[in-house]
Amino acid sequence: GENVEQHPSTLSVQEGDSAVIKCTYSDSASNYFPWYKQELGKRPQLIIDIRSNVGEKKDQRIAVTLNKTAKHFSLHITETQPEDSAVYFCAAVYSGSARQLTFGSGTQLTVLP
Amino acid sequence: DTGVSQDPRHKITKRGQNVTFRCDPISEHNRLYWYRQTLGQGPEFLTYFQNEAQLEKSRLLSDRFSAERPKGSFSTLEIQRTEQGDSAMYLCASSSGTGMNTEAFFGQGTRLTVV
């Protein structure tokens, strides 16, 4: 099955700086890679996703890049704000019949004011 | 709120008791997933329904875990003879369509504590 590794596990940045979170996946047939943000005690919420036919996608301060050859993808947050503080999870859609998400272990992002 | 809803939000039970959780997906979504999330980890896939058919259940953690979606709408997850290791957040998610690339919407989860 799919295996997704995520780094770093914790990340602290100053407000206004950029944050980068990296993930690698194992199933070369995966072709959908969402990123979820989870605030304490709340549900995971999709913030951006990318499909395998695209190398980069941007939405305001958030961007995701995908390198299919290397099987890794990254989340980039620019001009970070305190409200960006949360746990971020990358995921990949496994090519099995259920199309379930396989998640990384999460990154606790703290934006210091 | 017309999103995915789960009930109860919190459940405390004694070891050995049975518990049942309910998930109401977004109404037009035919796909329903159960995940388990332990502290400091990402959600871990448990089982999947397409309409009323349970198409993937090999990831259920043991035979004490079972799930149903009798009419293709709401779903229940039951854990029999609970153990302390079952303490976790149980998340339900739903999505539409048959393609690989559809967004999964998560519920707020049911936090289970086994004492």
Coordinates of N, CA, C and O in Angstrom, one line a residue, chain A residues 4-90:
Chain A
V4 N 3.2 7.6 3.1 CA 3.5 9.0 2.9 C 4.3 9.4 4.1 O 3.9 9.2 5.3
E5 N 5.5 10.1 3.8 CA 6.3 10.6 4.9 C 6.3 12.1 4.8 O 6.4 12.7 3.7
Q6 N 6.3 12.8 5.9 CA 6.1 14.2 6.0 C 7.2 14.8 7.0 O 7.4 14.3 8.0
H7 N 7.8 15.9 6.5 CA 8.8 16.6 7.3 C 8.7 18.1 7.1 O 8.3 18.6 6.1
P8 N 9.0 18.9 8.2 CA 9.3 18.5 9.5 C 8.1 18.2 10.3 O 7.0 18.5 9.9
S9 N 8.3 17.7 11.5 CA 7.1 17.4 12.4 C 6.7 18.7 13.1 O 5.5 18.8 13.5
T10 N 7.6 19.6 13.3 CA 7.3 20.9 13.9 C 8.0 22.0 13.2 O 9.2 21.7 12.7
L11 N 7.4 23.1 13.1 CA 8.0 24.2 12.3 C 7.5 25.5 12.9 O 6.3 25.8 13.1
S12 N 8.5 26.4 13.4 CA 8.2 27.7 13.9 C 8.8 28.7 13.0 O 10.0 28.6 12.6
V13 N 8.0 29.7 12.6 CA 8.4 30.8 11.8 C 7.9 32.1 12.4 O 7.0 32.2 13.1
Q14 N 8.6 33.2 12.0 CA 8.2 34.5 12.4 C 7.1 35.0 11.4 O 7.1 34.6 10.2
E15 N 6.2 35.7 12.0 CA 5.1 36.3 11.2 C 5.7 37.0 10.0 O 6.6 37.8 10.1
G16 N 5.1 36.7 8.8 CA 5.6 37.3 7.6 C 6.6 36.5 6.8 O 6.9 36.7 5.6
D17 N 7.3 35.5 7.5 CA 8.2 34.6 6.8 C 7.4 33.6 6.1 O 6.2 33.4 6.2
S18 N 8.2 32.8 5.3 CA 7.6 31.7 4.6 C 7.8 30.4 5.3 O 8.7 30.2 6.1
A19 N 6.9 29.4 5.0 CA 7.0 28.1 5.6 C 6.9 27.1 4.5 O 6.1 27.2 3.6
V20 N 7.7 26.0 4.6 CA 7.7 24.9 3.6 C 7.6 23.6 4.3 O 8.3 23.3 5.3
I21 N 6.7 22.8 3.9 CA 6.5 21.4 4.4 C 6.6 20.5 3.2 O 6.1 20.7 2.2
K22 N 7.4 19.4 3.5 CA 7.7 18.4 2.4 C 7.1 17.0 2.7 O 7.2 16.6 3.8
C23 N 6.7 16.4 1.6 CA 6.2 15.0 1.7 C 6.7 14.2 0.6 O 6.9 14.7 -0.5
T24 N 6.9 12.9 0.9 CA 7.2 11.9 -0.2 C 6.2 10.8 -0.1 O 5.6 10.5 0.9
Y25 N 5.9 10.2 -1.3 CA 5.0 9.1 -1.3 C 5.6 7.9 -2.0 O 6.6 8.0 -2.7
S26 N 5.0 6.7 -1.9 CA 5.6 5.5 -2.4 C 4.9 5.0 -3.6 O 5.5 4.3 -4.5
D27 N 3.6 5.2 -3.8 CA 2.8 4.6 -4.8 C 2.9 5.4 -6.1 O 2.3 6.5 -6.2
S28 N 3.6 5.0 -7.1 CA 3.8 5.8 -8.3 C 2.5 5.9 -9.1 O 2.4 6.8 -9.9
A29 N 1.5 5.2 -8.7 CA 0.2 5.3 -9.4 C -0.7 6.4 -8.8 O -1.7 6.7 -9.3
S30 N -0.3 6.9 -7.6 CA -1.1 8.0 -7.0 C -1.1 9.2 -7.9 O -0.1 9.5 -8.5
N31 N -2.3 9.8 -8.0 CA -2.3 11.0 -8.9 C -3.1 12.2 -8.3 O -3.5 13.1 -9.0
Y32 N -3.4 12.1 -7.0 CA -4.1 13.2 -6.4 C -3.5 13.5 -5.0 O -3.3 12.5 -4.2
F33 N -3.1 14.7 -4.7 CA -2.3 15.0 -3.5 C -3.0 16.3 -2.8 O -2.6 17.4 -3.1
P34 N -3.8 16.0 -1.8 CA -4.4 17.2 -1.1 C -3.6 17.5 0.2 O -2.9 16.7 0.7
W35 N -3.8 18.7 0.6 CA -3.2 19.2 1.9 C -4.4 19.6 2.8 O -5.3 20.4 2.3
Y36 N -4.3 19.2 4.0 CA -5.4 19.5 5.0 C -4.7 20.3 6.1 O -3.6 20.1 6.6
K37 N -5.5 21.2 6.6 CA -5.2 22.0 7.8 C -6.1 21.6 8.9 O -7.3 21.5 8.7
Q38 N -5.6 21.3 10.1 CA -6.4 20.9 11.2 C -6.0 21.8 12.4 O -4.9 21.7 13.0
E39 N -7.0 22.6 12.9 CA -6.8 23.3 14.1 C -7.2 22.5 15.3 O -8.0 21.5 15.1
L40 N -6.7 22.8 16.4 CA -6.9 22.0 17.6 C -8.4 21.8 17.9 O -9.2 22.7 18.0
G41 N -8.8 20.5 17.9 CA -10.2 20.1 18.2 C -11.1 20.3 17.1 O -12.3 20.1 17.2
K42 N -10.6 20.6 15.9 CA -11.5 20.8 14.7 C -11.2 19.7 13.6 O -10.3 18.9 13.7
R43 N -12.1 19.7 12.7 CA -11.9 18.7 11.6 C -10.8 19.1 10.6 O -10.5 20.3 10.5
P44 N -10.2 18.1 9.9 CA -9.3 18.5 8.9 C -10.0 19.2 7.7 O -11.1 18.7 7.3
Q45 N -9.4 20.3 7.2 CA -10.1 21.0 6.1 C -9.1 21.1 5.0 O -7.9 21.5 5.2
L46 N -9.6 20.9 3.8 CA -8.8 21.0 2.6 C -8.4 22.4 2.3 O -9.2 23.3 2.4
I47 N -7.1 22.6 2.1 CA -6.6 24.0 1.8 C -6.1 24.1 0.4 O -6.3 25.2 -0.2
I48 N -5.6 23.1 -0.2 CA -5.2 23.1 -1.6 C -4.9 21.6 -2.0 O -4.6 20.8 -1.1
D49 N -5.0 21.4 -3.3 CA -4.7 20.0 -3.8 C -4.1 20.2 -5.1 O -4.1 21.2 -5.8
I50 N -3.4 19.1 -5.6 CA -2.8 19.1 -6.9 C -2.9 17.7 -7.5 O -2.9 16.7 -6.8
R51 N -3.1 17.7 -8.8 CA -3.2 16.5 -9.5 C -1.9 16.2 -10.3 O -1.2 17.2 -10.5
S52 N -1.7 15.0 -10.7 CA -0.4 14.6 -11.2 C -0.1 15.2 -12.5 O 1.1 15.1 -13.0
N53 N -1.1 15.7 -13.2 CA -0.8 16.3 -14.5 C -0.3 17.8 -14.4 O -0.2 18.5 -15.4
V54 N -0.2 18.2 -13.2 CA 0.2 19.6 -12.9 C 1.4 19.6 -12.0 O 1.5 18.8 -11.1
G55 N 2.4 20.5 -12.3 CA 3.6 20.6 -11.5 C 3.5 21.6 -10.3 O 4.2 21.4 -9.3
E56 N 2.6 22.6 -10.4 CA 2.5 23.6 -9.4 C 1.1 24.2 -9.4 O 0.5 24.3 -10.5
K57 N 0.7 24.5 -8.2 CA -0.6 25.2 -8.1 C -0.5 26.2 -7.0 O 0.1 26.0 -6.0
K58 N -1.2 27.4 -7.3 CA -1.1 28.5 -6.3 C -2.5 29.0 -6.0 O -3.3 29.1 -6.9
D59 N -2.7 29.3 -4.7 CA -3.9 30.0 -4.3 C -3.6 31.0 -3.2 O -3.4 30.7 -2.1
Q60 N -3.5 32.2 -3.7 CA -3.2 33.3 -2.8 C -1.8 33.1 -2.1 O -0.8 33.0 -2.8
R61 N -1.8 32.9 -0.8 CA -0.5 32.8 -0.1 C 0.0 31.3 -0.1 O 1.1 31.0 0.4
I62 N -0.8 30.4 -0.6 CA -0.5 29.0 -0.5 C -0.2 28.5 -1.9 O -0.9 28.8 -2.9
A63 N 0.9 27.6 -2.0 CA 1.2 27.0 -3.2 C 1.7 25.5 -2.9 O 2.1 25.2 -1.8
V64 N 1.5 24.7 -3.9 CA 1.9 23.3 -3.8 C 2.7 23.0 -5.1 O 2.3 23.4 -6.2
T65 N 3.8 22.2 -4.9 CA 4.6 21.8 -6.0 C 4.6 20.2 -6.0 O 4.6 19.6 -4.9
L66 N 4.7 19.6 -7.1 CA 4.7 18.2 -7.3 C 5.8 17.8 -8.2 O 5.9 18.3 -9.3
N67 N 6.7 16.8 -7.7 CA 7.7 16.2 -8.6 C 7.4 14.7 -8.7 O 7.7 14.0 -7.8
K68 N 6.7 14.3 -9.8 CA 6.3 12.9 -9.9 C 7.5 12.0 -10.0 O 7.5 10.9 -9.6
T69 N 8.5 12.4 -10.7 CA 9.7 11.6 -10.9 C 10.3 11.2 -9.5 O 10.7 10.0 -9.3
A70 N 10.5 12.2 -8.7 CA 11.0 12.0 -7.3 C 10.0 11.5 -6.3 O 10.4 11.2 -5.2
K71 N 8.7 11.6 -6.7 CA 7.6 11.2 -5.8 C 7.7 12.1 -4.5 O 7.6 11.5 -3.4
H72 N 7.8 13.4 -4.7 CA 7.6 14.2 -3.6 C 6.8 15.5 -3.9 O 6.8 15.9 -5.1
F73 N 6.2 16.1 -2.9 CA 5.4 17.3 -3.1 C 5.5 18.1 -1.9 O 5.8 17.6 -0.8
S74 N 5.4 19.4 -2.1 CA 5.6 20.4 -1.0 C 4.5 21.4 -0.9 O 3.9 21.8 -1.9
L75 N 4.3 21.9 0.3 CA 3.4 23.0 0.6 C 4.2 24.2 0.9 O 5.1 24.2 1.8
H76 N 3.9 25.3 0.3 CA 4.6 26.6 0.6 C 3.6 27.6 1.0 O 2.6 27.9 0.3
I77 N 3.8 28.2 2.2 CA 3.0 29.3 2.7 C 3.8 30.5 2.8 O 4.8 30.5 3.5
T78 N 3.4 31.6 2.1 CA 4.2 32.8 2.1 C 3.4 33.8 3.1 O 2.3 33.7 3.3
E79 N 4.2 34.8 3.5 CA 3.6 35.9 4.3 C 2.8 35.3 5.5 O 1.6 35.7 5.6
T80 N 3.4 34.4 6.2 CA 2.6 33.7 7.2 C 2.0 34.7 8.3 O 2.6 35.7 8.6
Q81 N 0.9 34.3 8.8 CA 0.1 35.0 9.8 C -0.2 34.1 11.0 O -0.2 32.9 10.8
P82 N -0.4 34.7 12.1 CA -0.7 33.9 13.3 C -1.8 32.9 13.1 O -1.7 31.7 13.6
E83 N -2.8 33.2 12.3 CA -3.9 32.3 12.1 C -3.5 31.1 11.2 O -4.4 30.2 11.0
D84 N -2.3 31.1 10.6 CA -1.9 30.0 9.9 C -1.4 28.9 10.9 O -1.2 27.7 10.4
S85 N -1.2 29.2 12.1 CA -0.8 28.2 13.1 C -1.8 27.1 13.2 O -3.0 27.3 13.5
A86 N -1.3 25.9 13.0 CA -2.2 24.7 13.0 C -1.3 23.5 12.6 O -0.1 23.6 12.4
V87 N -2.0 22.3 12.6 CA -1.3 21.1 12.1 C -1.7 20.9 10.6 O -2.8 21.0 10.2
Y88 N -0.7 20.7 9.8 CA -0.9 20.5 8.4 C -0.6 19.1 8.0 O 0.5 18.5 8.4
F89 N -1.5 18.5 7.2 CA -1.2 17.1 6.8 C -1.2 17.0 5.3 O -2.1 17.6 4.6
C90 N -0.2 16.3 4.7 CA -0.3 16.0 3.3 C -0.9 14.6 3.2 O -1.0 13.9 4.1

